[in-house]
Tab-separated table of C-alpha atoms and ligand atoms in Angstrom:
chain	number	residue	atom	x	y	z
C	597	UNK	CA	0.232	-0.371	-0.218
C	598	UNK	CA	1.120	3.424	-0.883
C	599	UNK	CA	2.819	6.036	1.564
C	600	UNK	CA	-0.603	9.303	1.592
C	601	UNK	CA	1.504	12.171	0.565
C	602	UNK	CA	-0.761	15.061	-0.065
C	603	UNK	CA	0.370	18.681	-1.190
C	604	UNK	CA	-1.438	21.763	0.067
C	605	UNK	CA	-0.388	25.139	-1.973
C	606	UNK	CA	2.698	25.568	-4.311
C	607	UNK	CA	5.113	26.581	-1.603
C	608	UNK	CA	8.628	24.371	-0.716
C	609	UNK	CA	6.730	21.260	-2.283
C	610	UNK	CA	10.154	19.315	-2.326
C	611	UNK	CA	10.170	20.823	1.616
C	612	UNK	CA	6.644	18.912	2.331
C	613	UNK	CA	7.692	16.159	0.396
C	614	UNK	CA	10.670	15.444	2.306
C	615	UNK	CA	9.238	16.166	5.843
C	616	UNK	CA	5.165	13.427	5.279
C	617	UNK	CA	7.918	11.074	4.194
C	618	UNK	CA	10.648	11.643	6.944
C	619	UNK	CA	7.510	12.134	9.475
C	620	UNK	CA	6.079	8.186	7.854
C	621	UNK	CA	9.631	6.686	8.337
C	622	UNK	CA	9.615	8.026	12.288
C	623	UNK	CA	6.183	7.323	13.425
C	624	UNK	CA	6.734	3.673	11.821
C	625	UNK	CA	3.734	3.901	9.100
C	626	UNK	CA	6.695	3.205	7.145
C	627	UNK	CA	8.924	0.418	7.964
C	628	UNK	CA	12.759	-1.101	7.150
C	629	UNK	CA	12.915	-2.700	3.981
C	630	UNK	CA	9.985	-0.992	2.669
C	631	UNK	CA	10.155	0.427	-0.983
C	632	UNK	CA	9.189	4.312	-1.552
C	633	UNK	CA	6.906	5.385	-4.619
C	634	UNK	CA	8.818	5.294	-7.680
C	635	UNK	CA	10.056	9.056	-8.514
C	636	UNK	CA	7.667	9.070	-11.650
C	637	UNK	CA	4.517	7.836	-10.029
C	638	UNK	CA	4.790	10.242	-6.733
C	639	UNK	CA	5.219	13.472	-8.933
C	640	UNK	CA	2.414	12.036	-11.241
C	641	UNK	CA	0.084	11.463	-8.523
C	642	UNK	CA	1.314	15.138	-7.358
C	643	UNK	CA	0.887	17.130	-10.934
C	644	UNK	CA	5.230	18.087	-9.778
C	645	UNK	CA	7.956	18.080	-12.067
C	646	UNK	CA	9.978	14.265	-10.741
C	647	UNK	CA	13.196	16.896	-9.708
C	648	UNK	CA	11.139	18.045	-6.812
C	649	UNK	CA	10.716	14.287	-5.249
C	650	UNK	CA	13.948	13.180	-6.292
C	651	UNK	CA	15.228	16.282	-4.546
C	652	UNK	CA	12.992	15.161	-1.528
C	653	UNK	CA	14.897	11.530	-1.428
C	654	UNK	CA	17.429	12.599	-2.229
C	655	UNK	CA	17.374	14.386	0.687
C	656	UNK	CA	16.146	11.446	2.961
C	657	UNK	CA	18.832	9.303	1.193
C	658	UNK	CA	22.037	11.912	2.695
C	659	UNK	CA	19.986	11.615	5.936
C	660	UNK	CA	20.223	8.135	5.715
C	661	UNK	CA	16.198	7.589	6.108
C	662	UNK	CA	16.596	5.387	2.443
C	663	UNK	CA	19.086	3.868	0.825
C	664	UNK	CA	18.828	3.866	-3.237
C	665	UNK	CA	19.468	1.177	-5.587
C	666	UNK	CA	19.379	0.701	-9.177
C	667	UNK	CA	16.523	-1.906	-10.530
C	668	UNK	CA	15.737	-2.149	-6.516
C	669	UNK	CA	14.082	1.559	-6.347
C	670	UNK	CA	14.341	3.327	-2.484
C	671	UNK	CA	13.970	1.110	0.550
C	672	UNK	CA	13.512	3.224	4.013
C	673	UNK	CA	16.663	2.398	5.623
C	674	UNK	CA	17.643	-0.785	8.319
C	675	UNK	CA	18.244	1.531	11.353
C	676	UNK	CA	15.849	4.814	10.341
C	677	UNK	CA	12.342	3.150	11.603
C	678	UNK	CA	11.855	2.941	14.678
C	679	UNK	CA	9.283	2.545	16.862
C	680	UNK	CA	5.733	4.558	16.696
C	681	UNK	CA	6.506	7.373	19.488
C	682	UNK	CA	4.489	7.526	22.545
C	683	UNK	CA	4.943	10.865	23.765
C	684	UNK	CA	2.874	11.259	20.740
C	685	UNK	CA	-0.189	9.241	21.484
C	686	UNK	CA	-0.140	10.573	25.696
C	687	UNK	CA	-1.869	7.372	28.529
C	688	UNK	CA	-1.427	10.095	31.145
C	689	UNK	CA	-3.574	13.258	32.411
C	690	UNK	CA	-5.826	14.557	29.372
C	691	UNK	CA	-5.353	11.332	27.899
C	692	UNK	CA	-9.005	10.237	25.979
C	693	UNK	CA	-11.014	7.925	28.932
C	694	UNK	CA	-13.534	5.386	28.816
C	695	UNK	CA	-16.707	5.426	30.228
C	696	UNK	CA	-15.949	2.650	33.743
C	697	UNK	CA	-18.256	0.958	32.394
C	698	UNK	CA	-15.903	-0.742	28.989
C	699	UNK	CA	-13.433	-2.096	32.344
C	700	UNK	CA	-15.732	-4.318	33.103
C	701	UNK	CA	-16.614	-5.880	30.075
C	702	UNK	CA	-13.814	-8.647	29.612
C	703	UNK	CA	-13.159	-9.366	25.631
C	704	UNK	CA	-13.590	-13.028	24.530
C	705	UNK	CA	-10.243	-14.876	24.188
C	706	UNK	CA	-12.631	-17.084	21.732
C	707	UNK	CA	-10.027	-16.277	19.443
C	708	UNK	CA	-7.291	-17.374	20.659
C	709	UNK	CA	-4.737	-20.274	19.292
C	710	UNK	CA	-6.492	-24.035	18.612
C	711	UNK	CA	-5.793	-26.064	21.382
C	712	UNK	CA	-4.257	-29.655	19.943
C	713	UNK	CA	-7.323	-31.189	21.637
C	714	UNK	CA	-10.291	-28.546	21.529
C	715	UNK	CA	-13.183	-28.751	23.696
C	716	UNK	CA	-14.040	-25.273	23.643
C	717	UNK	CA	-17.872	-23.774	23.394
C	718	UNK	CA	-19.012	-21.948	20.568
C	719	UNK	CA	-16.726	-22.750	18.045
C	720	UNK	CA	-17.970	-25.208	14.558
C	721	UNK	CA	-15.806	-27.098	13.019
C	722	UNK	CA	-13.983	-24.979	10.004
C	723	UNK	CA	-12.924	-27.896	7.723
C	724	UNK	CA	-17.588	-28.754	7.234
C	725	UNK	CA	-17.988	-25.712	6.266
C	726	UNK	CA	-19.150	-25.959	2.299
C	727	UNK	CA	-15.671	-24.357	0.650
C	728	UNK	CA	-16.512	-25.634	-2.426
C	729	UNK	CA	-19.739	-24.720	-3.284
C	730	UNK	CA	-19.106	-21.060	-1.092
C	731	UNK	CA	-16.663	-20.436	-3.496
C	732	UNK	CA	-18.717	-21.215	-6.478
C	733	UNK	CA	-22.037	-19.070	-5.904
C	734	UNK	CA	-20.000	-16.018	-4.605
C	735	UNK	CA	-18.507	-16.179	-7.722
C	736	UNK	CA	-21.802	-15.932	-9.568
C	737	UNK	CA	-22.677	-12.907	-7.298
C	738	UNK	CA	-19.433	-10.940	-8.162
C	739	UNK	CA	-20.304	-10.864	-11.883
C	740	UNK	CA	-20.796	-7.345	-12.673
C	741	UNK	CA	-24.487	-8.257	-13.744
C	742	UNK	CA	-25.343	-9.512	-10.130
C	743	UNK	CA	-23.071	-6.658	-8.170
C	744	UNK	CA	-25.732	-4.830	-8.661
C	745	UNK	CA	-26.345	-0.426	-9.182
C	746	UNK	CA	-23.399	0.125	-5.541
C	747	UNK	CA	-25.837	2.191	-4.190
C	748	UNK	CA	-26.984	0.746	-0.708
C	749	UNK	CA	-29.461	-1.303	0.119
C	750	UNK	CA	-31.722	-1.162	2.725
C	751	UNK	CA	-31.046	-2.283	6.556
C	752	UNK	CA	-33.658	-5.056	6.151
C	753	UNK	CA	-31.301	-7.156	3.770
C	754	UNK	CA	-32.044	-8.515	0.666
C	755	UNK	CA	-35.620	-9.345	-0.519
C	756	UNK	CA	-34.067	-13.200	-1.399
C	757	UNK	CA	-32.276	-13.954	1.404
C	758	UNK	CA	-35.622	-12.953	3.656
C	759	UNK	CA	-37.383	-15.023	1.824
C	760	UNK	CA	-34.847	-18.287	1.575
C	761	UNK	CA	-34.773	-17.694	5.764
C	762	UNK	CA	-37.853	-17.525	6.088
C	763	UNK	CA	-39.087	-20.627	3.791
C	764	UNK	CA	-35.968	-22.334	5.543
C	765	UNK	CA	-37.178	-21.533	9.165
C	766	UNK	CA	-40.613	-21.873	8.367
C	767	UNK	CA	-39.976	-25.720	7.543
C	768	UNK	CA	-37.498	-26.494	10.258
C	769	UNK	CA	-38.423	-24.737	12.831
C	770	UNK	CA	-42.141	-23.963	12.246
C	771	UNK	CA	-41.690	-20.431	13.066
C	772	UNK	CA	-44.706	-18.400	11.391
C	773	UNK	CA	-44.005	-14.788	10.287
C	774	UNK	CA	-43.769	-13.835	6.160
C	775	UNK	CA	-40.341	-12.376	4.682
C	776	UNK	CA	-41.406	-9.081	5.673
C	777	UNK	CA	-40.500	-9.779	9.297
C	778	UNK	CA	-37.248	-10.690	8.390
C	779	UNK	CA	-34.417	-8.490	9.479
C	780	UNK	CA	-30.880	-9.817	8.655
C	781	UNK	CA	-28.234	-8.815	11.164
C	782	UNK	CA	-24.380	-9.182	11.088
C	783	UNK	CA	-25.726	-12.226	14.173
C	784	UNK	CA	-27.448	-12.633	16.980
C	785	UNK	CA	-25.396	-10.295	18.454
C	786	UNK	CA	-26.572	-7.261	16.669
C	787	UNK	CA	-29.703	-8.994	16.291
C	788	UNK	CA	-29.857	-8.155	20.577
C	789	UNK	CA	-28.516	-4.511	19.831
C	790	UNK	CA	-30.677	-3.952	17.992
C	791	UNK	CA	-33.641	-5.272	19.650
C	792	UNK	CA	-32.098	-3.666	22.403
C	793	UNK	CA	-32.161	-0.270	21.102
C	794	UNK	CA	-35.919	-0.303	19.787
C	795	UNK	CA	-37.106	-1.563	23.282
C	796	UNK	CA	-34.896	-0.488	26.241
C	797	UNK	CA	-33.599	2.545	27.138
C	798	UNK	CA	-30.460	3.190	30.013
C	799	UNK	CA	-32.006	2.435	33.658
C	800	UNK	CA	-34.355	-0.207	32.634
C	801	UNK	CA	-34.462	-3.687	33.600
C	802	UNK	CA	-33.726	-7.334	31.708
C	803	UNK	CA	-33.743	-11.071	32.660
C	804	UNK	CA	-31.485	-13.293	31.600
C	805	UNK	CA	-30.391	-16.868	32.739
C	806	UNK	CA	-28.098	-17.831	35.673
C	807	UNK	CA	-25.890	-19.615	34.444
C	808	UNK	CA	-26.392	-17.781	31.017
C	809	UNK	CA	-24.174	-16.654	27.787
C	810	UNK	CA	-22.115	-13.991	28.472
C	811	UNK	CA	-22.408	-11.499	25.370
C	812	UNK	CA	-25.595	-10.534	25.181
C	813	UNK	CA	-25.492	-9.795	29.245
C	814	UNK	CA	-22.613	-7.530	28.553
C	815	UNK	CA	-24.170	-5.239	24.966
C	816	UNK	CA	-26.822	-4.669	27.883
C	817	UNK	CA	-24.479	-3.464	30.220
C	818	UNK	CA	-22.861	-1.413	27.846
C	819	UNK	CA	-26.275	0.572	27.785
C	820	UNK	CA	-26.542	0.998	30.762
C	821	UNK	CA	-29.581	-1.470	31.271
C	822	UNK	CA	-29.878	-3.340	34.110
C	823	UNK	CA	-29.068	-7.064	34.007
C	824	UNK	CA	-31.123	-9.553	36.163
C	825	UNK	CA	-29.778	-12.904	36.482
C	826	UNK	CA	-32.984	-15.787	37.002
C	827	UNK	CA	-31.745	-19.203	37.665
C	828	UNK	CA	-32.072	-22.257	35.662
C	829	UNK	CA	-33.379	-25.462	36.821
C	830	UNK	CA	-33.818	-28.743	35.039
C	831	UNK	CA	-37.222	-27.276	33.204
C	832	UNK	CA	-34.867	-24.223	31.860
C	833	UNK	CA	-35.508	-20.578	33.555
C	834	UNK	CA	-37.374	-20.711	36.449
C	835	UNK	CA	-40.041	-18.305	35.417
C	836	UNK	CA	-41.095	-17.620	39.130
C	837	UNK	CA	-38.838	-15.916	40.002
C	838	UNK	CA	-38.655	-13.111	37.382
C	839	UNK	CA	-38.781	-10.747	39.285
C	840	UNK	CA	-41.771	-7.350	38.554
C	841	UNK	CA	-40.939	-4.428	36.628
C	842	UNK	CA	-38.295	-6.399	34.300
C	843	UNK	CA	-38.837	-4.993	30.340
C	844	UNK	CA	-37.476	-7.726	28.363
C	845	UNK	CA	-36.289	-11.522	28.867
C	846	UNK	CA	-33.292	-13.215	27.175
C	847	UNK	CA	-33.363	-16.515	26.791
C	848	UNK	CA	-31.450	-19.866	24.247
C	849	UNK	CA	-34.490	-22.162	24.612
C	850	UNK	CA	-33.402	-25.040	21.716
C	851	UNK	CA	-30.321	-25.912	24.380
C	852	UNK	CA	-30.119	-23.563	27.352
C	853	UNK	CA	-26.473	-21.987	27.604
C	854	UNK	CA	-24.130	-23.129	29.798
C	855	UNK	CA	-26.121	-26.239	30.488
C	856	UNK	CA	-27.732	-27.209	28.003
C	857	UNK	CA	-31.040	-28.144	28.871
C	858	UNK	CA	-34.241	-27.499	26.956
C	859	UNK	CA	-37.230	-25.300	27.880
C	860	UNK	CA	-40.298	-27.700	28.352
C	861	UNK	CA	-43.384	-26.661	26.750
C	862	UNK	CA	-44.720	-25.753	30.739
C	863	UNK	CA	-42.290	-23.358	31.035
C	864	UNK	CA	-42.888	-21.652	27.169
C	865	UNK	CA	-46.358	-21.362	27.863
C	866	UNK	CA	-45.557	-20.013	31.672
C	867	UNK	CA	-43.168	-17.642	30.209
C	868	UNK	CA	-45.306	-16.143	27.478
C	869	UNK	CA	-47.635	-15.631	30.220
C	870	UNK	CA	-45.616	-14.353	32.218
C	871	UNK	CA	-45.149	-11.453	29.223
C	872	UNK	CA	-47.964	-10.826	28.396
C	873	UNK	CA	-49.369	-9.565	32.571
C	874	UNK	CA	-46.137	-7.720	32.639
C	875	UNK	CA	-45.783	-5.922	29.768
C	876	UNK	CA	-42.600	-7.691	29.185
C	877	UNK	CA	-40.926	-8.684	25.583
C	878	UNK	CA	-39.025	-11.985	25.082
C	879	UNK	CA	-35.717	-12.243	23.158
C	880	UNK	CA	-35.807	-16.150	21.699
C	881	UNK	CA	-32.207	-17.364	21.107
C	882	UNK	CA	-32.718	-20.154	18.913
C	883	UNK	CA	-29.359	-20.928	18.354
C	884	UNK	CA	-28.680	-24.980	18.398
C	885	UNK	CA	-31.868	-25.918	17.233
C	886	UNK	CA	-30.146	-26.630	14.275
C	887	UNK	CA	-28.904	-29.594	16.038
C	888	UNK	CA	-31.301	-31.744	17.329
C	889	UNK	CA	-29.776	-35.509	18.101
C	890	UNK	CA	-32.738	-36.980	21.229
C	891	UNK	CA	-36.597	-36.448	21.077
C	892	UNK	CA	-38.906	-34.122	19.245
C	893	UNK	CA	-38.325	-30.676	19.072
C	894	UNK	CA	-40.483	-28.065	20.755
C	895	UNK	CA	-42.599	-25.535	19.412
C	896	UNK	CA	-40.598	-22.322	19.823
C	897	UNK	CA	-42.030	-19.257	21.336
C	898	UNK	CA	-42.316	-17.481	18.886
C	899	UNK	CA	-44.823	-20.003	17.172
C	900	UNK	CA	-46.816	-20.256	20.770
C	901	UNK	CA	-47.302	-16.571	21.179
C	902	UNK	CA	-50.387	-14.604	20.281
C	903	UNK	CA	-49.930	-11.820	21.561
C	904	UNK	CA	-46.831	-10.453	19.617
C	905	UNK	CA	-44.402	-9.541	22.235
C	906	UNK	CA	-41.871	-12.581	21.080
C	907	UNK	CA	-38.289	-11.207	18.930
C	908	UNK	CA	-37.559	-14.481	17.361
C	909	UNK	CA	-33.209	-14.778	16.692
C	910	UNK	CA	-31.226	-16.800	14.959
C	911	UNK	CA	-27.029	-17.071	13.250
C	912	UNK	CA	-25.315	-19.018	11.143
C	913	UNK	CA	-22.175	-19.354	13.562
C	914	UNK	CA	-22.041	-22.965	13.934
C	915	UNK	CA	-24.216	-24.018	10.351
C	916	UNK	CA	-21.835	-21.899	8.269
C	917	UNK	CA	-19.330	-20.259	10.170
C	918	UNK	CA	-19.215	-17.500	12.689
C	919	UNK	CA	-16.497	-15.594	10.833
C	920	UNK	CA	-18.967	-15.096	7.666
C	921	UNK	CA	-21.399	-12.997	10.798
C	922	UNK	CA	-25.098	-13.978	9.240
C	923	UNK	CA	-27.574	-14.168	11.506
C	924	UNK	CA	-31.224	-12.278	11.745
C	925	UNK	CA	-34.332	-11.853	13.728
C	926	UNK	CA	-38.426	-12.284	12.828
C	927	UNK	CA	-40.203	-9.529	15.200
C	928	UNK	CA	-43.834	-9.090	14.849
C	929	UNK	CA	-44.790	-6.492	12.672
C	930	UNK	CA	-45.764	-3.926	15.305
C	931	UNK	CA	-42.179	-3.223	15.793
C	932	UNK	CA	-40.763	-4.050	12.044
C	933	UNK	CA	-40.609	-0.362	11.235
C	934	UNK	CA	-38.091	1.011	14.522
C	935	UNK	CA	-36.194	-2.580	14.078
C	936	UNK	CA	-35.214	-1.127	9.679
C	937	UNK	CA	-34.489	2.048	11.859
C	938	UNK	CA	-32.134	0.592	13.643
C	939	UNK	CA	-30.620	-1.497	11.776
C	940	UNK	CA	-29.269	1.549	9.858
C	941	UNK	CA	-27.905	3.945	12.525
C	942	UNK	CA	-26.314	0.778	13.544
C	943	UNK	CA	-24.589	-0.155	10.886
C	944	UNK	CA	-27.195	0.373	7.274
C	945	UNK	CA	-27.059	-3.074	6.094
C	946	UNK	CA	-25.227	-6.252	6.393
C	947	UNK	CA	-22.345	-6.526	3.272
C	948	UNK	CA	-24.741	-7.816	0.203
C	949	UNK	CA	-22.386	-10.418	-1.188
C	950	UNK	CA	-22.366	-13.033	1.348
C	951	UNK	CA	-26.057	-12.434	1.665
C	952	UNK	CA	-26.546	-12.842	-1.650
C	953	UNK	CA	-24.631	-16.060	-1.812
C	954	UNK	CA	-26.408	-17.598	1.102
C	955	UNK	CA	-29.789	-16.928	-0.185
C	956	UNK	CA	-28.820	-18.676	-3.808
C	957	UNK	CA	-26.869	-21.513	-0.554
C	958	UNK	CA	-30.694	-22.022	0.569
C	959	UNK	CA	-32.680	-21.762	-2.343
C	960	UNK	CA	-30.388	-24.237	-4.229
C	961	UNK	CA	-31.078	-26.609	-1.325
C	962	UNK	CA	-27.648	-27.288	-0.495
C	963	UNK	CA	-28.261	-25.850	3.382
C	964	UNK	CA	-30.638	-28.610	3.663
C	965	UNK	CA	-27.609	-30.925	2.444
C	966	UNK	CA	-24.889	-29.444	4.702
C	967	UNK	CA	-26.968	-29.407	7.534
C	968	UNK	CA	-28.219	-33.017	7.302
C	969	UNK	CA	-24.614	-33.462	6.531
C	970	UNK	CA	-22.977	-31.543	9.968
C	971	UNK	CA	-25.598	-32.600	11.953
C	972	UNK	CA	-24.384	-36.902	11.300
C	973	UNK	CA	-20.834	-35.500	12.881
C	974	UNK	CA	-21.891	-33.914	15.687
C	975	UNK	CA	-24.151	-36.147	16.648
C	976	UNK	CA	-21.352	-38.677	16.570
C	977	UNK	CA	-19.273	-36.601	18.400
C	978	UNK	CA	-22.222	-36.041	21.150
C	979	UNK	CA	-22.578	-39.495	22.021
C	980	UNK	CA	-18.778	-40.563	21.898
C	981	UNK	CA	-17.770	-37.394	24.226
C	982	UNK	CA	-21.115	-38.558	26.090
C	983	UNK	CA	-19.795	-42.651	26.210
C	984	UNK	CA	-16.993	-41.558	27.707
C	985	UNK	CA	-18.522	-39.233	30.642
C	986	UNK	CA	-21.121	-41.658	31.688
C	987	UNK	CA	-18.056	-44.774	31.631
C	988	UNK	CA	-14.944	-43.061	32.332
C	989	UNK	CA	-15.963	-39.709	34.672
C	990	UNK	CA	-18.582	-40.943	37.022
C	991	UNK	CA	-16.675	-40.865	39.918
C	992	UNK	CA	-15.298	-36.751	39.133
C	993	UNK	CA	-18.183	-35.862	36.478
C	994	UNK	CA	-22.285	-35.891	36.444
C	995	UNK	CA	-23.268	-35.328	33.138
C	996	UNK	CA	-26.387	-32.169	33.116
C	997	UNK	CA	-28.352	-34.857	30.408
C	998	UNK	CA	-28.584	-32.965	26.258
C	999	UNK	CA	-30.232	-33.590	23.579
C	1000	UNK	CA	-28.668	-30.686	20.901
C	1001	UNK	CA	-26.300	-28.572	20.591
C	1002	UNK	CA	-22.341	-28.419	19.734
C	1003	UNK	CA	-21.490	-28.752	23.612
C	1004	UNK	CA	-22.459	-30.205	27.146
C	1005	UNK	CA	-22.285	-29.266	30.396
C	1006	UNK	CA	-20.692	-31.404	33.277
C	1007	UNK	CA	-21.144	-30.601	37.058
C	1008	UNK	CA	-18.147	-31.970	39.348
C	1009	UNK	CA	-19.317	-34.076	41.852
C	1010	UNK	CA	-17.468	-33.407	44.823
C	1011	UNK	CA	-14.619	-30.973	43.379
C	1012	UNK	CA	-15.060	-26.988	44.897
C	1013	UNK	CA	-14.122	-24.549	41.830
C	1014	UNK	CA	-10.462	-23.871	42.479
C	1015	UNK	CA	-10.432	-27.558	42.632
C	1016	UNK	CA	-12.170	-27.495	38.779
C	1017	UNK	CA	-9.722	-24.463	38.177
C	1018	UNK	CA	-6.523	-26.483	38.158
C	1019	UNK	CA	-7.860	-29.783	36.177
C	1020	UNK	CA	-8.303	-27.241	33.606
C	1021	UNK	CA	-4.553	-25.429	33.874
C	1022	UNK	CA	-3.126	-28.867	34.059
C	1023	UNK	CA	-5.749	-30.123	31.349
C	1024	UNK	CA	-4.151	-26.768	28.646
C	1025	UNK	CA	-0.538	-27.713	29.643
C	1026	UNK	CA	-1.266	-31.247	28.436
C	1027	UNK	CA	-2.995	-29.248	24.917
C	1028	UNK	CA	-6.755	-30.370	26.323
C	1029	UNK	CA	-8.928	-27.042	25.804
C	1030	UNK	CA	-11.792	-27.158	28.135
C	1031	UNK	CA	-14.361	-24.365	29.945
C	1032	UNK	CA	-14.766	-24.026	33.104
C	1033	UNK	CA	-18.988	-23.668	34.159
C	1034	UNK	CA	-18.481	-21.982	37.290
C	1035	UNK	CA	-17.123	-18.840	35.179
C	1036	UNK	CA	-20.866	-18.304	33.747
C	1037	UNK	CA	-22.563	-17.379	36.279
C	1038	UNK	CA	-24.481	-13.929	37.120
C	1039	UNK	CA	-25.800	-12.796	39.978
C	1040	UNK	CA	-23.685	-16.083	41.823
C	1041	UNK	CA	-20.720	-18.286	40.456
C	1042	UNK	CA	-22.493	-21.287	38.505
C	1043	UNK	CA	-21.594	-24.666	40.299
C	1044	UNK	CA	-18.349	-26.125	39.640
C	1045	UNK	CA	-17.972	-27.744	36.539
C	1046	UNK	CA	-16.492	-27.986	33.035
C	1047	UNK	CA	-18.246	-27.357	29.671
C	1048	UNK	CA	-17.106	-29.565	26.738
C	1049	UNK	CA	-17.703	-28.203	23.179
C	1050	UNK	CA	-16.858	-30.967	20.558
C	1051	UNK	CA	-17.268	-28.200	17.252
C	1052	UNK	CA	-13.896	-27.397	17.215
C	1053	UNK	CA	-12.365	-31.486	17.526
C	1054	UNK	CA	-12.314	-33.554	14.924
C	1055	UNK	CA	-14.266	-36.969	16.508
C	1056	UNK	CA	-11.151	-39.327	15.656
C	1057	UNK	CA	-9.265	-37.079	18.911
C	1058	UNK	CA	-12.446	-36.767	21.111
C	1059	UNK	CA	-10.916	-40.345	22.513
C	1060	UNK	CA	-7.373	-38.820	22.934
C	1061	UNK	CA	-8.021	-35.746	24.526
C	1062	UNK	CA	-10.789	-37.592	26.658
C	1063	UNK	CA	-8.013	-39.550	28.568
C	1064	UNK	CA	-5.769	-36.793	29.294
C	1065	UNK	CA	-7.879	-34.710	30.487
C	1066	UNK	CA	-8.820	-37.481	33.163
C	1067	UNK	CA	-5.370	-37.778	33.932
C	1068	UNK	CA	-5.304	-34.083	35.295
C	1069	UNK	CA	-7.889	-34.854	38.669
C	1070	UNK	CA	-4.827	-37.624	39.219
C	1071	UNK	CA	-2.724	-34.476	39.443
N	2091	PLP	C1	-26.168	-19.126	23.822
N	2091	PLP	C2	-25.264	-17.769	21.797
N	2091	PLP	N1	-26.542	-17.755	21.051
N	2091	PLP	C3	-25.716	-17.216	19.383
N	2091	PLP	C4	-24.855	-17.562	19.296
N	2091	PLP	C5	-24.232	-16.944	18.182
N	2091	PLP	O1	-24.046	-15.751	18.710
N	2091	PLP	P1	-23.245	-15.000	16.744
N	2091	PLP	O2	-24.048	-15.149	16.045
N	2091	PLP	O3	-23.221	-13.596	17.328
N	2091	PLP	O4	-22.078	-15.378	16.582
N	2091	PLP	C6	-23.761	-18.432	20.001
N	2091	PLP	C7	-22.263	-18.603	20.216
N	2091	PLP	O5	-21.736	-19.818	20.819
N	2091	PLP	C8	-24.343	-19.051	21.459
N	2091	PLP	O6	-23.647	-19.455	22.417
């Protein structure tokens, strides 16, 4: 990439070019070994005589900032480039300061280096991504006639994608909504952000599952919204424990995060009735509903809802890739326009190229085939992990029953949270990455235990990974 040089006025042009290039070298934007633009090219770009540039380069060379070699151009010399100057970015008094809330929001460590035996949650198997088909469909969308007019698109998302998702979710989950009720988002996280903007103000109260999925909670906190943790039992969220005055409830009914249970039908109906009585909204994060290995799926809250209180949220992070940042929300008609406006002020719209590619991927039936294929792989991993935990870990861990998703939770039988932390540390040293259940509590720490994800770990490594994990109890 070429360094930026700009000239204002017509005085001392050589001096100006010299000073700007020297600054770029000194503050580290131009690194040692990097070449400066050829003098002829820079002169053309700046509309000056070539000698104006040549003299500036000669001066830089004379002072040792650059070296010129015939045939290989002018490069920044090794001794000239220094680290960026801290003095220009003060961190002491007078520096810009973020609001205090940001100090309490940790950055996720999910993007750390992968482990040899990677049982982390929240990540799918990237090797299962349909690279070939995706490349082919994306190339098609890149053709000039498919690229469209170049103007911004509608915040709700590309119509073919909204229609494709509406059809798919209508069939696979029974979600009753028309394409107009769908808004394409950059994943679940943005869907939650949009709903929060549309429905909530600073100081409002939101209920989340305890233990629960941290990112939406952090988002609410960053907006000045008060978050209340509500306990979860074998049937899911304990509706009777919901405090009054809550304006919105965020739930993961298909696969409670992190414990892994399913919100029972009785609790779903109780939750809807509670929301109606208390004039509250519900965000139904239906993540992992695509991966159900036993039993019949329970109807989504969105379908059971008769009063338009549920916002249904879906994501392609597990079924395709989290890096695509593609998700969607389904809103009751009363919120539709405000949701489009909130999406517009947030980022105008989601990138249209992946949207168009995904629309074709769903329409051609390839997405449904892909889901069947990866579902079989994840089911095999789920069976392997639950079998080994049931056979070899009973003295240490009690598996929480779960019939869906890409991870299982296991509660410690005797060990304290501190002892489990030690097991996780030893495991990490043995190349086995696991997460601790206790860290996902909201009001108080969750029970000591482990979460074992099987999105990232190849089936063939599960047995050895768990054997190593087992050894970590012995020290
Ligand atoms: C509970 C829950 N919801 C949603 C997601 C997906 O989030 P996003 O679509 O923002 O990638 C995850 C990913 O791990 C999750 O655990």
